[in-house]
Coordinates of C-alpha atoms in Angstrom, one line a residue:
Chain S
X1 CA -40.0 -35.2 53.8
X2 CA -36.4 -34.1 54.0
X3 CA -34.4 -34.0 57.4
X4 CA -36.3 -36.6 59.0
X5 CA -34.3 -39.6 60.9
X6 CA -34.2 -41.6 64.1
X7 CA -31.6 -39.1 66.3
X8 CA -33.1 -35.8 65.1
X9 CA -36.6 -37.1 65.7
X10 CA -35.3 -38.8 68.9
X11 CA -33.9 -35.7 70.0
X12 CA -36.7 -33.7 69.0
X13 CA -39.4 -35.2 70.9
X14 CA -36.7 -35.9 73.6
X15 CA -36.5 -31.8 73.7
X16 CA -40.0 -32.5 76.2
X17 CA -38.8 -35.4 78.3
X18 CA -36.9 -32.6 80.8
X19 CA -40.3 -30.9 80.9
X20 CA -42.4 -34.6 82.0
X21 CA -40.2 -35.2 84.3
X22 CA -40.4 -31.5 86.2
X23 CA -44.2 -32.9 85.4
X24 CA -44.4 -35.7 87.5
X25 CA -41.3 -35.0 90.0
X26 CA -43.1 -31.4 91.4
X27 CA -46.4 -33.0 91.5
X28 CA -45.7 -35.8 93.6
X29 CA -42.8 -33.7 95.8
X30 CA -45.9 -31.1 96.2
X31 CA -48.9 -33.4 96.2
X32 CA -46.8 -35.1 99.4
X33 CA -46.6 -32.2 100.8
X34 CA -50.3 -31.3 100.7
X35 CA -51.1 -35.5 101.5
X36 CA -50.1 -34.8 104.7
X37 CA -52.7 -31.7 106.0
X38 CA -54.8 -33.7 104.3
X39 CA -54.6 -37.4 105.7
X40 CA -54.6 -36.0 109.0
X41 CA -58.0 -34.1 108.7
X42 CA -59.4 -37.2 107.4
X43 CA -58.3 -39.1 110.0
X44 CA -59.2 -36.4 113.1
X45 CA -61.7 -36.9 115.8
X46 CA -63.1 -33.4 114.3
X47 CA -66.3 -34.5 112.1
X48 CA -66.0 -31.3 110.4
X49 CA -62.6 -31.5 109.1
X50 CA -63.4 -35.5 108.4
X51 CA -66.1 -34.7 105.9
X52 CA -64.5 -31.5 104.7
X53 CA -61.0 -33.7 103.7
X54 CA -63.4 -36.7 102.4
X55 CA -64.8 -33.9 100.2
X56 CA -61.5 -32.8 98.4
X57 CA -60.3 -36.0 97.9
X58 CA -63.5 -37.5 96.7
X59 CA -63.5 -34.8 94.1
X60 CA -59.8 -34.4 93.1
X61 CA -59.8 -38.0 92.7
X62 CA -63.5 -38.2 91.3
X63 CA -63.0 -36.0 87.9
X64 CA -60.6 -37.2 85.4
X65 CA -56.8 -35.8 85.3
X66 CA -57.5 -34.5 81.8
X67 CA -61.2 -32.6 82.8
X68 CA -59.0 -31.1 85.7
X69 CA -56.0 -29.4 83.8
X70 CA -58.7 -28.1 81.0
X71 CA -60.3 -26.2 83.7
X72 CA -57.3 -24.8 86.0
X73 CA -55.8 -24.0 82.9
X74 CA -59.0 -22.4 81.1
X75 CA -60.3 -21.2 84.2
X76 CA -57.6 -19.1 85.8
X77 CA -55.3 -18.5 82.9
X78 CA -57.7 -15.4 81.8
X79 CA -57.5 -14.4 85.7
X80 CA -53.7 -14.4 86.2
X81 CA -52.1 -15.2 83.2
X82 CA -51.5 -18.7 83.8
X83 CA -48.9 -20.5 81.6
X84 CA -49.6 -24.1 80.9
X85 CA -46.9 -25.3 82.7
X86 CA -47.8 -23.6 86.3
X87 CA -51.6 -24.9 85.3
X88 CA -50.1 -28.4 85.0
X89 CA -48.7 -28.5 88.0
X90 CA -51.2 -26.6 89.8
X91 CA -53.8 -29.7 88.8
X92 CA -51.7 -32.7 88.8
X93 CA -50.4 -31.5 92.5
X94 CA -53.6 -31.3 93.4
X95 CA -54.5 -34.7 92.1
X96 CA -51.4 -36.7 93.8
X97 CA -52.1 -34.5 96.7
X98 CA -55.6 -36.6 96.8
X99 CA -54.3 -40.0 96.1
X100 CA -51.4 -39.8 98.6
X101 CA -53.6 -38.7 101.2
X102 CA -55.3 -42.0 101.0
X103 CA -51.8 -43.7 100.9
X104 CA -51.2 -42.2 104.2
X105 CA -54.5 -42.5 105.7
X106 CA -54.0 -46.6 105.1
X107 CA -51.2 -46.4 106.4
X108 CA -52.2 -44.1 109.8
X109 CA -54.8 -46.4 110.0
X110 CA -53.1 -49.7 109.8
X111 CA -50.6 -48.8 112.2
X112 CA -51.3 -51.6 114.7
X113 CA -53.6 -50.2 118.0
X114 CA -51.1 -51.5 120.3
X115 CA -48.4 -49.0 119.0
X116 CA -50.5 -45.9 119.8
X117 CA -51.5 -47.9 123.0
X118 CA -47.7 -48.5 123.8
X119 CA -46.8 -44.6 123.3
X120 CA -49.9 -43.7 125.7
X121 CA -48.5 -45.8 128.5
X122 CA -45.5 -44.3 128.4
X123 CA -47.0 -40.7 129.1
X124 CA -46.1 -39.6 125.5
X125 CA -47.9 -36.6 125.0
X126 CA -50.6 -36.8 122.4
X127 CA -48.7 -35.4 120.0
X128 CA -45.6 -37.3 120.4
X129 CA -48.1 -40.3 120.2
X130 CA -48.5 -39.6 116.1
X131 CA -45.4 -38.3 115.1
X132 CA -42.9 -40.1 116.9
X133 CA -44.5 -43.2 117.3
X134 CA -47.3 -43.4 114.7
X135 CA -46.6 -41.1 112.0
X136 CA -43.0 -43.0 111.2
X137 CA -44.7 -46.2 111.0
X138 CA -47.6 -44.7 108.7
X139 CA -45.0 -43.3 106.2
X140 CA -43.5 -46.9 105.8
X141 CA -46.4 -48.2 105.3
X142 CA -48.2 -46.1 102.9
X143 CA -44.7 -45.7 100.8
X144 CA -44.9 -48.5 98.6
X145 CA -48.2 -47.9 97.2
X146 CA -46.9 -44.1 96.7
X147 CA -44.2 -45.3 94.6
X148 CA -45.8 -46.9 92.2
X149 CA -48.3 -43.9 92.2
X150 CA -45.7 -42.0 90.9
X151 CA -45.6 -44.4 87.6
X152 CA -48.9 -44.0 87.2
X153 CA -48.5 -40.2 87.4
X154 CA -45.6 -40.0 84.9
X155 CA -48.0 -41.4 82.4
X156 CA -50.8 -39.1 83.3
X157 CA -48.5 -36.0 83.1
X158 CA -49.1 -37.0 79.6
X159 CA -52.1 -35.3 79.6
X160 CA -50.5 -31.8 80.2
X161 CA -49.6 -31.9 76.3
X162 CA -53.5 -31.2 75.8
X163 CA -53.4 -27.6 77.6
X164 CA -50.2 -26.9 75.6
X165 CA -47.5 -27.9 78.1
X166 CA -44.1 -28.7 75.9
X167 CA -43.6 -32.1 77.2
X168 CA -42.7 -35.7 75.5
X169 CA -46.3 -35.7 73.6
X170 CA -46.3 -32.3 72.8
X171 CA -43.8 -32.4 71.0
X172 CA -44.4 -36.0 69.5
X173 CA -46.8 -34.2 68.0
X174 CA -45.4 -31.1 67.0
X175 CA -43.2 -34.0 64.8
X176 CA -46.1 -35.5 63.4
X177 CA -47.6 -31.7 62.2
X178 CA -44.2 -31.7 60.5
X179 CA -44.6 -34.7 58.4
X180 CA -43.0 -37.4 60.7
X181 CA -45.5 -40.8 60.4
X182 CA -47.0 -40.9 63.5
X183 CA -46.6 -44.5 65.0
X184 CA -42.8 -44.1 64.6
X185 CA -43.2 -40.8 66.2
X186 CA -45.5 -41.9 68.9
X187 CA -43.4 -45.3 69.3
X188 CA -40.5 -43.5 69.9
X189 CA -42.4 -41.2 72.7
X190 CA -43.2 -44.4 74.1
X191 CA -39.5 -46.0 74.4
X192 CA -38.8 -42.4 76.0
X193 CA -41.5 -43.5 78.8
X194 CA -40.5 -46.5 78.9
X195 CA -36.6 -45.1 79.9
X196 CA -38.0 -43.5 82.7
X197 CA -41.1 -45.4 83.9
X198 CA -38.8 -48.5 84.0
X199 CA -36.4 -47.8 86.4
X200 CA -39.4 -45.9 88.3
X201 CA -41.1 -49.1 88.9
X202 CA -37.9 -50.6 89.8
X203 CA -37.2 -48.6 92.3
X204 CA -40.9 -48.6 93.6
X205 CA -40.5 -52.4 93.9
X206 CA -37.2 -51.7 95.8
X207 CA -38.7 -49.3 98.1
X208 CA -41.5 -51.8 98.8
X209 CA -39.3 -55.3 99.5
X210 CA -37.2 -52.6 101.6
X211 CA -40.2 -51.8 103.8
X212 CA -41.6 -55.0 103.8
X213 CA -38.4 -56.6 105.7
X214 CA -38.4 -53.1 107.7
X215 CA -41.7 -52.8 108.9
X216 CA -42.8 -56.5 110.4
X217 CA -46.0 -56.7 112.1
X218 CA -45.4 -57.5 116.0
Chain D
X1 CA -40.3 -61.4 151.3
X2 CA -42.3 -59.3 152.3
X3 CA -41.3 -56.0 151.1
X4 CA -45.0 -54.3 152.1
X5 CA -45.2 -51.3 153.7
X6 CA -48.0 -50.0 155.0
X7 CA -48.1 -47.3 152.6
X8 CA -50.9 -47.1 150.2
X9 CA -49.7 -46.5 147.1
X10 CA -52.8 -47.1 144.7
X11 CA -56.3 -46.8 146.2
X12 CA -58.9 -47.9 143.5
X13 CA -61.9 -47.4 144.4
X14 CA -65.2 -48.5 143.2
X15 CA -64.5 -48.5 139.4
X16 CA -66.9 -49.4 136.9
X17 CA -67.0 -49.6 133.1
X18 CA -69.9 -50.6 130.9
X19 CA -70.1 -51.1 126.9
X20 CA -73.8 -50.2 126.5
X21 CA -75.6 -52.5 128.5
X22 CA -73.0 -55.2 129.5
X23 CA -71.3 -54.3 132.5
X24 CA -67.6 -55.7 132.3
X25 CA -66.3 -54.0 135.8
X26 CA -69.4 -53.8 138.7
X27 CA -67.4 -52.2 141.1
X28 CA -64.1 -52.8 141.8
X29 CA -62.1 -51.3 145.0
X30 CA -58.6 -52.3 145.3
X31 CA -55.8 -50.8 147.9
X32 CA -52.4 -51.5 146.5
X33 CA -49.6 -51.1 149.4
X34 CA -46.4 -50.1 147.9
X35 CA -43.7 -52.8 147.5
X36 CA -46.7 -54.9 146.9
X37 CA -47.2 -57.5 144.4
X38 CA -50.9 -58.8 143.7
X39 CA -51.4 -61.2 141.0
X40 CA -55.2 -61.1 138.7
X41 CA -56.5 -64.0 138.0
X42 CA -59.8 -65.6 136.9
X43 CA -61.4 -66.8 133.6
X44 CA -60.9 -65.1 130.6
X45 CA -63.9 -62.4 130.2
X46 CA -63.8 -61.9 133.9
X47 CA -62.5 -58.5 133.6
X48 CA -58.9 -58.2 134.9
X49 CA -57.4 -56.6 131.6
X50 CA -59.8 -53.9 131.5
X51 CA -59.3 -53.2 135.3
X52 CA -55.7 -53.4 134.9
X53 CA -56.3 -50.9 132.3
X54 CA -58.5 -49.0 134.2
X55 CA -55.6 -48.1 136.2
X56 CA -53.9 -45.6 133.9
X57 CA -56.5 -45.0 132.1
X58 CA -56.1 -47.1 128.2
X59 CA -59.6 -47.7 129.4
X60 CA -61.7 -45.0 130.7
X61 CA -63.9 -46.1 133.8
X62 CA -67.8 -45.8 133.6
X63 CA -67.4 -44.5 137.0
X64 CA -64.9 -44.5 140.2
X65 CA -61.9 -42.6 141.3
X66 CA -58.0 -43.3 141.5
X67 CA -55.5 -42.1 144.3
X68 CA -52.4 -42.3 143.6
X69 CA -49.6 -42.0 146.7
X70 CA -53.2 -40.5 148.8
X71 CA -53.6 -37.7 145.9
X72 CA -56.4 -37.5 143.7
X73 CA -55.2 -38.3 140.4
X74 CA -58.0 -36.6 138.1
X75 CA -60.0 -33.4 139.2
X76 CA -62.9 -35.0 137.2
X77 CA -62.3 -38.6 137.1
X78 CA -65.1 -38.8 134.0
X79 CA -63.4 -36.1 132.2
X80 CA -59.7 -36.3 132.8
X81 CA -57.3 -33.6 131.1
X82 CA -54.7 -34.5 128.7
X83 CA -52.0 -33.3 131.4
X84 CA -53.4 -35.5 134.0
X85 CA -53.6 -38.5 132.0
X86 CA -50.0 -37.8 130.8
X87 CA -48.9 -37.3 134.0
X88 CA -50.4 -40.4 135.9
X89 CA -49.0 -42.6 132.6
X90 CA -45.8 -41.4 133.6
X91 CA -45.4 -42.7 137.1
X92 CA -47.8 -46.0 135.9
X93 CA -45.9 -48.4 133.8
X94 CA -47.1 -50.8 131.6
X95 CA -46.2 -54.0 129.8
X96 CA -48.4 -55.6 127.3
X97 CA -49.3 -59.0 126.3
X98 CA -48.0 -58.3 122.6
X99 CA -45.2 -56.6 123.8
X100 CA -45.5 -53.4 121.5
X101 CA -42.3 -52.3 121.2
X102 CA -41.9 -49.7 118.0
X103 CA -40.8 -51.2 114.9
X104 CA -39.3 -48.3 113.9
X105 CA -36.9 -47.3 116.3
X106 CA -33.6 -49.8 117.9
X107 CA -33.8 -51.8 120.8
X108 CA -31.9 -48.6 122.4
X109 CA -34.4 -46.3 121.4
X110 CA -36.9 -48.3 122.4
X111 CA -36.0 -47.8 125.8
X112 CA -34.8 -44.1 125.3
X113 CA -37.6 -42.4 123.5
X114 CA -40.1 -42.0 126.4
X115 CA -37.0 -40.8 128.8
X116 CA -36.3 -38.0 126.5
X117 CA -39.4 -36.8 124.9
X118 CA -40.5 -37.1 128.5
X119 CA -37.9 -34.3 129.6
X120 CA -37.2 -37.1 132.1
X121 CA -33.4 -37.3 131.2
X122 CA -31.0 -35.6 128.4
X123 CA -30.1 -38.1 125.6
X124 CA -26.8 -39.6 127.1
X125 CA -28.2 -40.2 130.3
X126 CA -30.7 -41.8 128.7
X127 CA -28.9 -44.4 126.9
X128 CA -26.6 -45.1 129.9
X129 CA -29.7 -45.9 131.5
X130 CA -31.2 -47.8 128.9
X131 CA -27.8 -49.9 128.8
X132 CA -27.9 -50.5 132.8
X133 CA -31.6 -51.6 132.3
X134 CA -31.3 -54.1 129.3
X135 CA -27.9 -55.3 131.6
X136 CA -30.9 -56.0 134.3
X137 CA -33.1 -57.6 131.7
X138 CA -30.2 -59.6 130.9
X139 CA -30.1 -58.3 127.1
X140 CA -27.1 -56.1 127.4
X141 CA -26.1 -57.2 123.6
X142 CA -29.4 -56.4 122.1
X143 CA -28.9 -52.4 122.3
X144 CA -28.4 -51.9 118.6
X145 CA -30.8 -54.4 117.5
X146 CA -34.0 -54.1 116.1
X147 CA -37.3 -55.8 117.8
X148 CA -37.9 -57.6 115.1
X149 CA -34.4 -59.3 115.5
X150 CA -35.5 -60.2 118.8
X151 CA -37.8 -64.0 119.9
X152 CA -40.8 -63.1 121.6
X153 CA -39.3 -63.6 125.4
X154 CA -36.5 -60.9 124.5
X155 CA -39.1 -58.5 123.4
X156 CA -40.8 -58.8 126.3
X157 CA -37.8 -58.1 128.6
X158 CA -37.4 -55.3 126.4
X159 CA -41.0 -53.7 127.0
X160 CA -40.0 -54.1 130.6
X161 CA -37.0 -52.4 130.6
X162 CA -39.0 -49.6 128.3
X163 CA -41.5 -49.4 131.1
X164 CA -38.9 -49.3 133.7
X165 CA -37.0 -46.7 131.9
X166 CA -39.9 -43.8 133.5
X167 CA -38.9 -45.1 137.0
X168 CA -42.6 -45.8 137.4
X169 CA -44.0 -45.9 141.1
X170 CA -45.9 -48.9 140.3
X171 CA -45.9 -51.7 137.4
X172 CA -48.9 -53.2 135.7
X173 CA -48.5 -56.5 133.6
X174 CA -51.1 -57.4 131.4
X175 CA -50.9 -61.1 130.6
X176 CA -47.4 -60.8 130.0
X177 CA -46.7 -64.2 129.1
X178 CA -49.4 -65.6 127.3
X179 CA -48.2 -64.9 124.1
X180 CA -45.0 -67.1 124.3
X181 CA -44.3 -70.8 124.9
X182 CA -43.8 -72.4 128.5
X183 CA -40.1 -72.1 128.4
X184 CA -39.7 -68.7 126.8
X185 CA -42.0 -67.6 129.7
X186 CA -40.0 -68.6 132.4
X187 CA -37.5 -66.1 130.8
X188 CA -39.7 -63.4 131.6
X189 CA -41.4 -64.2 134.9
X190 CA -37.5 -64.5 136.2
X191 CA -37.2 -61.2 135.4
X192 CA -40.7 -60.3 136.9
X193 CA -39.5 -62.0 139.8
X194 CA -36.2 -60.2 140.2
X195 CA -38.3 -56.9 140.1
X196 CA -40.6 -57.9 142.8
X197 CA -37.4 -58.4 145.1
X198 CA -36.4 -55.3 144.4
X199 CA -39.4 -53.8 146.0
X200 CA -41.1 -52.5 142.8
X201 CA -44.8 -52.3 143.5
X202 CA -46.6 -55.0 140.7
X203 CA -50.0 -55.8 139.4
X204 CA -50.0 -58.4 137.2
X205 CA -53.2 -60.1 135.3
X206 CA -51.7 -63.4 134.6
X207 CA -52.4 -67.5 134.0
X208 CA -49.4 -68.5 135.8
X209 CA -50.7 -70.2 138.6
X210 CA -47.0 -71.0 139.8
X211 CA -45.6 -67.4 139.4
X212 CA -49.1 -65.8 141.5
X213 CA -48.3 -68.5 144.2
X214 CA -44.5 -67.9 144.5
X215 CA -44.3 -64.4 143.8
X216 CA -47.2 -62.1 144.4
X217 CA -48.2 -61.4 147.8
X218 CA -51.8 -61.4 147.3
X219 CA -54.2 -62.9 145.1
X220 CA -57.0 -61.9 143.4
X221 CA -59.6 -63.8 141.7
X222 CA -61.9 -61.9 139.3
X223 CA -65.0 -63.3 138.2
X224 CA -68.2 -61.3 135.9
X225 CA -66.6 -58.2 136.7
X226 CA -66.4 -58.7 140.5
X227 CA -63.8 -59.6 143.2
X228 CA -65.0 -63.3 143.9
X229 CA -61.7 -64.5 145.7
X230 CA -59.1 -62.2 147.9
X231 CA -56.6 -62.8 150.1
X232 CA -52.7 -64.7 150.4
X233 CA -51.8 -67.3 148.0
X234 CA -51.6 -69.5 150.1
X235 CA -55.4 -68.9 151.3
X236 CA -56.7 -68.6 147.8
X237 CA -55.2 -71.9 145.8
X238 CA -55.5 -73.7 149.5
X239 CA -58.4 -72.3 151.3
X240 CA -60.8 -70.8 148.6
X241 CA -63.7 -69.7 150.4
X242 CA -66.0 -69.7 146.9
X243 CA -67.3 -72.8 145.2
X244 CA -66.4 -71.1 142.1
X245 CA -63.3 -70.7 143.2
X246 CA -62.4 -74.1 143.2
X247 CA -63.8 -75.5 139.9
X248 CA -61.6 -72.6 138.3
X249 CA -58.3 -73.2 140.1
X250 CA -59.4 -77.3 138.9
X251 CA -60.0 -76.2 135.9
X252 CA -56.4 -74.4 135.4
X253 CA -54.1 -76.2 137.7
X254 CA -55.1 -79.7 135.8
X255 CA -54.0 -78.8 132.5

């Protein structure tokens, strides 16, 4: 095969790397953002909305990632003329939205009693109670866990390539349809990752010693 | 020292609280006069955290009422409102035997947080009177600091100068020293001390035999959810009327 070498196949399947990490940045910026309705119905006095949040996070976190986009994409696409892209992040929002919620919830729920008891005595108003006093201490808590969800969410943005979303696999494997051998191909898709998961993790350990001296149990 | 008025400040009366069948409180009445400092004592299990928390309500009472200054603090004392509980925390304070200050915030904000969410006083004011009470705590250099910076005994002056912060009518102490060593203690129940000459009105569930004798002026010795013992230090540790009276202050006093 003519024209194939190291940069232009680097900077071929590199072409998708923009598009993973719009992937995995929305979802988890929008996933937190629905974590938070979310964590709080499962952890209200209100039955109701308890079972009704245990629900959609038992089965956004119950089907696999993959099963997910196939149907948001081949369900609503002939409804609204969904591009993959909006599909993908449609489902894998939906999917960090579920796991984050349970981040927070831990960490709601492992803020110690004595806090909530603390803010009570001093004629905080209920609501005051959870977002000045408990809410703060929650979100510390549940962020180190949330950080290294986002790793594993950069490698299951992966699976948008399936519904035809243009990121670092799809067009791995738009390479390999053109002749490239496949394990270089796929080898350097996996470097590309790599460049990004790496310093992800990093930073999720950071965030985690960072809390860990921050938040010290009374 | 008797800073007593005759005023009654906190009328208690006849509170109850049950878990299912096991009855923790039977009935406890209990007139506070303001300025008043009554000390809670007894074995552990007798009851005295849970009527101290009874009192503004971290606890909700099987049964019984609360007056507070001769007004009715709840319409329906077995179905208080959120306002009224609010409201009767506010003039209640409350310090803690594991201190509970917020991890999150400063030793400043600590102090400042109730004060302003509270609409009690803007956010200056506030911290001008968060530095004159950690001056009377004698922490004045801990404002910036967080709790976590702070030993056990500073954290608990802290939580009182939190508490103080609200200008409460009347201070509740559960076991405030029990969770630090003898000599960090001391550093608290000085400051304790230095409230009740002020006049503050205290009750105070403690094991500090010494501090109940020198400081409050009335004992009260809780057994199986009942008043067993009532009445001046002095009469209680000298002149206990019960025989389980004495085989407790024995049991304490020979440690």
């Amino acid at each position: 095969m003519n024209g194939i070498s190291i940069e232009t196949l680097f900077s071929g399947i590199g072409a998708g790397l923009s598009i993973t990490v719009i992937l995995t940045v929305v979802s988890f910026v929008a996933g937190s953002v629905l974590a938070v309705p979310l964590a709080l119905a499962r952890t209200s006095h209100l039955r109701v909305l308890r079972w009704l949040a245990i629900g959609i996070i038992d089965i956004c976190r119950g089907v696999p990632p993959l099963v997910w986009l196939l149907i948001i994409y081949y369900g609503i696409s002939p409804l609204i003329a969904l591009e993959p892209l909006p599909a993908a992040l449609i489902g894998l929002s939906l999917i960090s939205g579920a796991y984050l919620a349970e981040n927070f919830r831990a960490g709601i729920d492992n803020v110690h009693k004595g806090q909530r008891e603390a803010a009570m005595a001093l004629g905080l108003t209920p609501t005051h109670q959870f977002w000045r006093v408990v809410a703060p201490q929650a979100v510390n808590i549940a962020m180190p866990p949330s950080a290294s969800y986002a790793v594993s969410l950069l490698k299951d943005s992966a699976k948008a390539s399936i519904i035809g979303v243009a990121d670092i696999i799809f067009m791995a494997q738009l390479e390999v349809s053109r002749g490239a051998p496949a394990v270089l191909v796929f080898s350097i898709a996996a470097v590309l990752y790599l460049l990004v998961g790496i310093p992800l993790s990093y930073f999720s350990r950071y965030v985690d010693s960072v809390v860990r001296r921050k938040v010290v149990t009374v | 020292m008797d800073m007593t008025e005759n005023r009654v400040l906190l009328n208690a009366n006849s509170i109850s609280k049950s878990y299912g069948a096991n009855d923790v409180l039977k009935g406890i009445s209990l007139e506070v006069h303001a300025g008043e400092v009554i000390a809670l004592i007894g074995p552990s299990g007798a009851g005295k955290s849970t009527f101290l928390r009874c009192l503004n309500y971290l606890e909700r009472p099987t049964s019984g009422g609360l007056t507070l200054d001769g007004e009715q603090v709840f319409k329906n004392p077995l179905n208080p409102s959120k306002h009224e509980l609010v409201q009767l925390r506010r003039r209640v304070g409350m310090v803690f035997q594991s201190f509970n200050l917020f991890p999150h915030l400063s030793v400043l904000q600590n102090i400042v947080l109730a004060q302003t969410l509270n609409g009690k006083r803007s956010k200056q004011e506030a911290e001008e009177y968060a530095m004159k009470l950690l001056a009377q705590v004698g922490l004045p250099d801990k404002a910036s600091a967080k709790p976590s910076q702070c030993s056990g005994g500073q954290q608990q002056r802290i939580a009182i100068a939190r508490a103080l912060a609200l200008d409460p009518e009347i201070m509740l102490f559960d076991e405030p020293t029990s969770a630090l060593d003898p000599e960090i203690a001391d550093e608290v129940l000085k400051v304790m001390r230095d409230l009740a000459e002020t006049g503050m009105t205290m009750i105070v569930v403690t094991h500090e035999m010494r501090f109940a004798e020198r400081v409050a002026d009335r004992v009260l010795l809780l057994d199986r959810g009942r008043i067993l013992e009532e009445g001046s230090p002095e009469q209680v540790f000298t002149n206990p009327t019960q025989e389980r009276t004495k085989t407790f202050l024995q049991a304490v006093l020979n440690r």
